[in-house]
Amino acid sequence: MNLLFSIDDRFYQQLLTVLYSIYLNSSANDIDVYVIVTKDFTHSAELSAGCQKLGMHYHQVEIPESAFKNAPVTDRYPTTIYYRLLAHLYLPKQLHRILYLDADLLCINDLRPLYEIDLQNYMYASAIHTNLTNATDVINKIRLQNFDADGYYNSGVLLMNLDEIRRRVDPNAIFDYIRDHILLLPDQDVLNALYGRYILSVPDELYNFDARNLRVYETITLGKCTLDWVIKNTVILHYCGRQKPWLATTNHGRFTSLYKNYFQMTSRLMQD
């Protein structure tokens, strides 16, 4: 199993927490962890040691200074927005599939069924976050002019078909799109606008559960997605939004305590 992350120095402990949750709850035995960083990243030793303790293989992918020299870069659109969109340019050519994960999530059940999904000729597999109405999806389709897409995909969990991505993705098309449009969530908007029709939808209640919205899921599933159901069935809990559980001094949601427990267990593991 190949996993991909993109972090800076602020998130290395969170990344280790993600990896520990995968170690505890997934059946994959051979895991390669690729982490996109810049040259000033200072926590490579900690990540390498953590992966070694978990029986995983750590690979640092350093973005060269010359990368994206032709790309539009501003305070609003820093170079980091390109990392997951153009990761295939810097990953080993022998990789055919990789799962990108944000560092603000937990894996609480087996990740292998997601990783082994048949992508066919799709470039990606991703989830559309569920809403009580489809108004947000309609607005995003109008805004991005991608009416063929099933909806607005969240890029925090993104299974990548690297062969198709290498064949279809043109960096200049991405740069041109960013120059010509005002974007709300730059990398996610680009993903949806240019490649939304090539994304295979996976259920968010399983593979990208928005930890803020338990009551929403419970309502739209007519009571199926209870807390017990999520703990038993959901694979990825995604702590979306500004209220991150590792910063919380009070319980801002049903899953804050769960995250804090994993974070503490990871810290103890790294200290041993």
mmCIF file of C-alpha atoms in Angstrom:
data_model
loop_
_atom_site.group_PDB
_atom_site.id
_atom_site.type_symbol
_atom_site.label_atom_id
_atom_site.label_comp_id
_atom_site.label_asym_id
_atom_site.label_seq_id
_atom_site.Cartn_x
_atom_site.Cartn_y
_atom_site.Cartn_z
ATOM 1 C CA MET A 1 0.000 0.000 0.000
ATOM 2 C CA ASN A 2 1.364 3.407 -1.010
ATOM 3 C CA LEU A 3 0.313 6.432 1.049
ATOM 4 C CA LEU A 4 0.943 10.088 0.191
ATOM 5 C CA PHE A 5 0.979 13.122 2.490
ATOM 6 C CA SER A 6 2.002 16.752 2.128
ATOM 7 C CA ILE A 7 2.889 18.585 5.336
ATOM 8 C CA ASP A 8 5.053 21.238 6.921
ATOM 9 C CA ASP A 9 6.693 21.272 10.356
ATOM 10 C CA ARG A 10 3.418 22.047 12.112
ATOM 11 C CA PHE A 11 1.812 18.725 11.226
ATOM 12 C CA TYR A 12 4.380 15.972 11.717
ATOM 13 C CA GLN A 13 2.773 14.787 14.982
ATOM 14 C CA GLN A 14 -0.638 14.697 13.338
ATOM 15 C CA LEU A 15 0.786 12.668 10.455
ATOM 16 C CA LEU A 16 2.245 10.176 12.920
ATOM 17 C CA THR A 17 -1.207 9.933 14.522
ATOM 18 C CA VAL A 18 -2.775 9.127 11.148
ATOM 19 C CA LEU A 19 -0.159 6.442 10.546
ATOM 20 C CA TYR A 20 -0.638 4.911 13.990
ATOM 21 C CA SER A 21 -4.399 4.737 13.431
ATOM 22 C CA ILE A 22 -3.759 2.942 10.120
ATOM 23 C CA TYR A 23 -1.328 0.575 11.831
ATOM 24 C CA LEU A 24 -3.908 -0.322 14.491
ATOM 25 C CA ASN A 25 -6.938 -0.704 12.237
ATOM 26 C CA SER A 26 -5.841 -1.805 8.757
ATOM 27 C CA SER A 27 -4.854 -5.210 7.439
ATOM 28 C CA ALA A 28 -2.155 -4.000 5.028
ATOM 29 C CA ASN A 29 1.230 -5.428 5.943
ATOM 30 C CA ASP A 30 3.556 -3.585 3.571
ATOM 31 C CA ILE A 31 3.051 0.193 3.654
ATOM 32 C CA ASP A 32 5.196 2.803 1.923
ATOM 33 C CA VAL A 33 4.732 6.356 3.190
ATOM 34 C CA TYR A 34 5.630 9.175 0.782
ATOM 35 C CA VAL A 35 5.718 12.654 2.320
ATOM 36 C CA ILE A 36 6.010 15.801 0.187
ATOM 37 C CA VAL A 37 8.033 18.478 1.965
ATOM 38 C CA THR A 38 10.194 21.488 1.176
ATOM 39 C CA LYS A 39 13.928 21.684 1.871
ATOM 40 C CA ASP A 40 13.411 23.519 5.183
ATOM 41 C CA PHE A 41 11.404 20.650 6.724
ATOM 42 C CA THR A 42 13.052 19.725 10.042
ATOM 43 C CA HIS A 43 11.199 16.629 11.274
ATOM 44 C CA SER A 44 12.324 13.962 8.828
ATOM 45 C CA ALA A 45 14.131 12.022 11.573
ATOM 46 C CA GLU A 46 10.992 11.813 13.707
ATOM 47 C CA LEU A 47 8.874 10.633 10.789
ATOM 48 C CA SER A 48 11.462 8.074 9.736
ATOM 49 C CA ALA A 49 11.740 6.747 13.304
ATOM 50 C CA GLY A 50 7.967 6.631 13.689
ATOM 51 C CA CYS A 51 7.515 4.710 10.455
ATOM 52 C CA GLN A 52 10.227 2.275 11.517
ATOM 53 C CA LYS A 53 8.405 1.595 14.790
ATOM 54 C CA LEU A 54 5.205 0.941 12.859
ATOM 55 C CA GLY A 55 6.892 -1.329 10.326
ATOM 56 C CA MET A 56 6.327 1.176 7.508
ATOM 57 C CA HIS A 57 8.776 2.508 4.936
ATOM 58 C CA TYR A 58 9.375 6.274 4.951
ATOM 59 C CA HIS A 59 10.165 8.128 1.715
ATOM 60 C CA GLN A 60 10.732 11.884 1.736
ATOM 61 C CA VAL A 61 9.763 13.645 -1.481
ATOM 62 C CA GLU A 62 11.488 17.015 -1.469
ATOM 63 C CA ILE A 63 10.130 19.629 -3.823
ATOM 64 C CA PRO A 64 13.034 21.415 -5.559
ATOM 65 C CA GLU A 65 13.291 25.195 -5.401
ATOM 66 C CA SER A 66 12.854 25.417 -9.162
ATOM 67 C CA ALA A 67 9.503 23.632 -9.054
ATOM 68 C CA PHE A 68 6.513 25.595 -10.286
ATOM 69 C CA LYS A 69 8.661 28.474 -11.512
ATOM 70 C CA ASN A 70 6.110 29.035 -14.295
ATOM 71 C CA ALA A 71 3.143 28.686 -11.974
ATOM 72 C CA PRO A 72 1.113 31.612 -10.653
ATOM 73 C CA VAL A 73 2.155 32.006 -7.016
ATOM 74 C CA THR A 74 0.733 34.649 -4.667
ATOM 75 C CA ASP A 75 -0.162 34.953 -0.989
ATOM 76 C CA ARG A 76 -3.541 33.502 -1.906
ATOM 77 C CA TYR A 77 -2.122 30.774 -4.165
ATOM 78 C CA PRO A 78 1.133 29.495 -2.566
ATOM 79 C CA THR A 79 3.139 26.697 -4.141
ATOM 80 C CA THR A 80 1.634 24.196 -1.701
ATOM 81 C CA ILE A 81 -1.627 24.158 -3.689
ATOM 82 C CA TYR A 82 0.179 22.309 -6.475
ATOM 83 C CA TYR A 83 1.647 19.509 -4.405
ATOM 84 C CA ARG A 84 -1.146 16.965 -4.547
ATOM 85 C CA LEU A 85 -2.244 17.991 -8.051
ATOM 86 C CA LEU A 86 1.251 17.475 -9.489
ATOM 87 C CA ALA A 87 2.634 14.876 -7.089
ATOM 88 C CA HIS A 88 3.016 12.416 -9.956
ATOM 89 C CA LEU A 89 5.882 14.529 -11.311
ATOM 90 C CA TYR A 90 7.969 13.789 -8.217
ATOM 91 C CA LEU A 91 6.905 10.277 -7.256
ATOM 92 C CA PRO A 92 8.822 7.220 -8.501
ATOM 93 C CA LYS A 93 7.769 6.175 -11.987
ATOM 94 C CA GLN A 94 7.225 2.576 -10.893
ATOM 95 C CA LEU A 95 4.298 3.586 -8.672
ATOM 96 C CA HIS A 96 0.922 3.017 -10.287
ATOM 97 C CA ARG A 97 -1.442 3.751 -7.401
ATOM 98 C CA ILE A 98 -1.212 5.868 -4.261
ATOM 99 C CA LEU A 99 -3.661 7.106 -1.637
ATOM 100 C CA TYR A 100 -3.351 10.749 -0.676
ATOM 101 C CA LEU A 101 -4.541 11.588 2.848
ATOM 102 C CA ASP A 102 -4.774 14.877 4.722
ATOM 103 C CA ALA A 103 -3.076 14.903 8.123
ATOM 104 C CA ASP A 104 -6.261 15.877 10.013
ATOM 105 C CA LEU A 105 -7.976 12.493 9.982
ATOM 106 C CA LEU A 106 -8.120 9.089 11.627
ATOM 107 C CA CYS A 107 -8.437 5.629 10.129
ATOM 108 C CA ILE A 108 -10.747 3.641 12.417
ATOM 109 C CA ASN A 109 -11.427 0.585 10.237
ATOM 110 C CA ASP A 110 -9.628 -1.320 7.484
ATOM 111 C CA LEU A 111 -8.231 0.922 4.735
ATOM 112 C CA ARG A 112 -7.573 -1.864 2.238
ATOM 113 C CA PRO A 113 -11.061 -1.953 0.643
ATOM 114 C CA LEU A 114 -10.675 1.709 -0.350
ATOM 115 C CA TYR A 115 -7.116 1.247 -1.584
ATOM 116 C CA GLU A 116 -8.062 -1.781 -3.691
ATOM 117 C CA ILE A 117 -11.089 -0.221 -5.429
ATOM 118 C CA ASP A 118 -11.108 -0.867 -9.184
ATOM 119 C CA LEU A 119 -10.405 2.566 -10.664
ATOM 120 C CA GLN A 120 -10.808 1.309 -14.257
ATOM 121 C CA ASN A 121 -9.974 4.365 -16.396
ATOM 122 C CA TYR A 122 -10.738 6.923 -13.685
ATOM 123 C CA MET A 123 -7.949 9.228 -12.549
ATOM 124 C CA TYR A 124 -9.091 9.424 -8.941
ATOM 125 C CA ALA A 125 -11.536 8.062 -6.410
ATOM 126 C CA SER A 126 -12.940 10.566 -3.927
ATOM 127 C CA ALA A 127 -16.016 11.408 -1.884
ATOM 128 C CA ILE A 128 -18.600 14.161 -2.098
ATOM 129 C CA HIS A 129 -19.484 15.421 1.340
ATOM 130 C CA THR A 130 -23.141 14.878 2.057
ATOM 131 C CA ASN A 131 -25.500 17.815 2.654
ATOM 132 C CA LEU A 132 -29.168 17.999 3.598
ATOM 133 C CA THR A 133 -29.832 19.609 0.206
ATOM 134 C CA ASN A 134 -27.872 19.621 -3.037
ATOM 135 C CA ALA A 135 -27.745 23.430 -3.188
ATOM 136 C CA THR A 136 -23.987 23.547 -2.577
ATOM 137 C CA ASP A 137 -23.317 21.081 -5.392
ATOM 138 C CA VAL A 138 -25.443 23.103 -7.793
ATOM 139 C CA ILE A 139 -23.626 26.334 -6.911
ATOM 140 C CA ASN A 140 -20.232 24.681 -7.346
ATOM 141 C CA LYS A 141 -21.190 23.222 -10.731
ATOM 142 C CA ILE A 142 -22.237 26.667 -11.931
ATOM 143 C CA ARG A 143 -19.144 28.295 -10.431
ATOM 144 C CA LEU A 144 -16.699 25.741 -11.884
ATOM 145 C CA GLN A 145 -18.670 24.890 -15.047
ATOM 146 C CA ASN A 146 -18.195 21.148 -14.516
ATOM 147 C CA PHE A 147 -21.728 19.919 -15.098
ATOM 148 C CA ASP A 148 -20.604 16.398 -16.013
ATOM 149 C CA ALA A 149 -19.241 15.761 -12.516
ATOM 150 C CA ASP A 150 -21.365 14.002 -9.911
ATOM 151 C CA GLY A 151 -20.732 16.742 -7.355
ATOM 152 C CA TYR A 152 -18.017 18.671 -5.540
ATOM 153 C CA TYR A 153 -15.324 16.262 -4.399
ATOM 154 C CA ASN A 154 -13.305 16.701 -1.225
ATOM 155 C CA SER A 155 -9.589 16.338 -1.989
ATOM 156 C CA GLY A 156 -8.557 15.360 1.544
ATOM 157 C CA VAL A 157 -8.867 11.660 0.699
ATOM 158 C CA LEU A 158 -7.846 10.961 -2.869
ATOM 159 C CA LEU A 159 -7.024 7.583 -4.369
ATOM 160 C CA MET A 160 -4.803 8.264 -7.383
ATOM 161 C CA ASN A 161 -4.462 6.251 -10.569
ATOM 162 C CA LEU A 162 -0.975 7.501 -11.397
ATOM 163 C CA ASP A 163 -0.896 6.007 -14.893
ATOM 164 C CA GLU A 164 -4.032 7.918 -15.919
ATOM 165 C CA ILE A 165 -2.874 11.069 -14.130
ATOM 166 C CA ARG A 166 0.464 11.022 -15.953
ATOM 167 C CA ARG A 167 -1.414 10.606 -19.223
ATOM 168 C CA ARG A 168 -4.034 13.302 -18.700
ATOM 169 C CA VAL A 169 -2.694 16.003 -16.366
ATOM 170 C CA ASP A 170 -0.980 18.950 -18.042
ATOM 171 C CA PRO A 171 0.669 21.299 -15.527
ATOM 172 C CA ASN A 172 0.194 24.237 -17.887
ATOM 173 C CA ALA A 173 -3.563 23.640 -17.959
ATOM 174 C CA ILE A 174 -3.576 23.885 -14.168
ATOM 175 C CA PHE A 175 -1.474 27.049 -14.186
ATOM 176 C CA ASP A 176 -3.700 28.639 -16.847
ATOM 177 C CA TYR A 177 -6.875 27.770 -14.965
ATOM 178 C CA ILE A 178 -5.575 29.370 -11.769
ATOM 179 C CA ARG A 179 -4.514 32.516 -13.645
ATOM 180 C CA ASP A 180 -7.936 32.854 -15.257
ATOM 181 C CA HIS A 181 -10.222 32.168 -12.281
ATOM 182 C CA ILE A 182 -10.903 33.361 -8.766
ATOM 183 C CA LEU A 183 -10.939 30.240 -6.614
ATOM 184 C CA LEU A 184 -12.329 29.602 -3.140
ATOM 185 C CA LEU A 185 -10.402 26.425 -2.307
ATOM 186 C CA PRO A 186 -7.668 26.543 -4.955
ATOM 187 C CA ASP A 187 -6.410 22.961 -5.263
ATOM 188 C CA GLN A 188 -9.844 21.479 -4.634
ATOM 189 C CA ASP A 189 -11.502 23.842 -7.122
ATOM 190 C CA VAL A 190 -8.938 22.946 -9.793
ATOM 191 C CA LEU A 191 -9.388 19.234 -9.153
ATOM 192 C CA ASN A 192 -13.147 19.511 -9.556
ATOM 193 C CA ALA A 193 -13.150 21.935 -12.481
ATOM 194 C CA LEU A 194 -10.598 20.150 -14.668
ATOM 195 C CA TYR A 195 -10.915 16.520 -13.612
ATOM 196 C CA GLY A 196 -14.277 16.110 -11.889
ATOM 197 C CA ARG A 197 -15.633 13.915 -14.673
ATOM 198 C CA TYR A 198 -12.706 11.521 -14.211
ATOM 199 C CA ILE A 199 -13.323 10.942 -10.499
ATOM 200 C CA LEU A 200 -14.961 7.769 -9.213
ATOM 201 C CA SER A 201 -17.365 8.552 -6.367
ATOM 202 C CA VAL A 202 -16.992 6.651 -3.113
ATOM 203 C CA PRO A 203 -19.375 6.986 -0.150
ATOM 204 C CA ASP A 204 -18.299 9.695 2.257
ATOM 205 C CA GLU A 205 -19.979 8.018 5.230
ATOM 206 C CA LEU A 206 -17.372 5.266 4.789
ATOM 207 C CA TYR A 207 -14.300 6.943 3.348
ATOM 208 C CA ASN A 208 -14.413 10.648 4.215
ATOM 209 C CA PHE A 209 -16.809 11.141 7.120
ATOM 210 C CA ASP A 210 -16.980 14.812 8.114
ATOM 211 C CA ALA A 211 -16.551 14.547 11.891
ATOM 212 C CA ARG A 212 -18.508 17.775 12.441
ATOM 213 C CA ASN A 213 -21.721 16.426 10.958
ATOM 214 C CA LEU A 214 -22.809 13.259 12.749
ATOM 215 C CA ARG A 215 -26.359 14.575 13.138
ATOM 216 C CA VAL A 216 -26.516 15.461 9.443
ATOM 217 C CA TYR A 217 -25.501 11.950 8.420
ATOM 218 C CA GLU A 218 -27.944 10.439 10.904
ATOM 219 C CA THR A 219 -30.769 12.581 9.530
ATOM 220 C CA ILE A 220 -30.221 11.954 5.819
ATOM 221 C CA THR A 221 -29.749 8.198 6.357
ATOM 222 C CA LEU A 222 -32.973 8.004 8.364
ATOM 223 C CA GLY A 223 -31.168 7.045 11.526
ATOM 224 C CA LYS A 224 -28.684 4.538 10.077
ATOM 225 C CA CYS A 225 -25.487 6.517 10.679
ATOM 226 C CA THR A 226 -25.529 6.534 14.453
ATOM 227 C CA LEU A 227 -22.387 6.891 16.533
ATOM 228 C CA ASP A 228 -22.232 3.106 16.953
ATOM 229 C CA TRP A 229 -22.612 2.575 13.183
ATOM 230 C CA VAL A 230 -19.765 4.989 12.461
ATOM 231 C CA ILE A 231 -17.399 3.312 14.923
ATOM 232 C CA LYS A 232 -18.176 -0.082 13.395
ATOM 233 C CA ASN A 233 -18.231 0.819 9.690
ATOM 234 C CA THR A 234 -16.597 4.153 8.862
ATOM 235 C CA VAL A 235 -13.012 3.868 7.658
ATOM 236 C CA ILE A 236 -11.890 7.509 7.625
ATOM 237 C CA LEU A 237 -12.958 10.199 10.065
ATOM 238 C CA HIS A 238 -11.993 13.584 8.633
ATOM 239 C CA TYR A 239 -11.714 16.485 11.067
ATOM 240 C CA CYS A 240 -12.653 19.184 8.571
ATOM 241 C CA GLY A 241 -12.974 22.871 9.398
ATOM 242 C CA ARG A 242 -11.097 25.240 11.676
ATOM 243 C CA GLN A 243 -11.786 23.504 15.000
ATOM 244 C CA LYS A 244 -9.042 20.885 15.011
ATOM 245 C CA PRO A 245 -9.263 18.275 17.784
ATOM 246 C CA TRP A 246 -5.610 18.529 18.832
ATOM 247 C CA LEU A 247 -6.191 22.236 19.595
ATOM 248 C CA ALA A 248 -9.488 21.796 21.402
ATOM 249 C CA THR A 249 -9.581 22.573 25.134
ATOM 250 C CA THR A 250 -13.221 21.478 25.308
ATOM 251 C CA ASN A 251 -15.097 18.784 23.431
ATOM 252 C CA HIS A 252 -16.266 20.466 20.218
ATOM 253 C CA GLY A 253 -17.733 17.264 18.800
ATOM 254 C CA ARG A 254 -18.496 13.618 19.420
ATOM 255 C CA PHE A 255 -15.162 12.547 17.941
ATOM 256 C CA THR A 256 -12.807 15.004 19.649
ATOM 257 C CA SER A 257 -12.057 12.684 22.562
ATOM 258 C CA LEU A 258 -11.424 9.797 20.177
ATOM 259 C CA TYR A 259 -8.807 11.846 18.331
ATOM 260 C CA LYS A 260 -7.144 12.984 21.552
ATOM 261 C CA ASN A 261 -6.847 9.354 22.642
ATOM 262 C CA TYR A 262 -5.104 8.370 19.389
ATOM 263 C CA PHE A 263 -2.861 11.457 19.598
ATOM 264 C CA GLN A 264 -1.830 10.558 23.156
ATOM 265 C CA MET A 265 -1.193 6.905 22.270
ATOM 266 C CA THR A 266 0.998 8.015 19.359
ATOM 267 C CA SER A 267 2.994 10.372 21.588
ATOM 268 C CA ARG A 268 3.637 7.539 24.046
ATOM 269 C CA LEU A 269 4.717 5.209 21.249
ATOM 270 C CA MET A 270 7.228 7.743 19.954
ATOM 271 C CA GLN A 271 8.682 8.233 23.450
ATOM 272 C CA ASP A 272 9.307 4.519 24.040
#
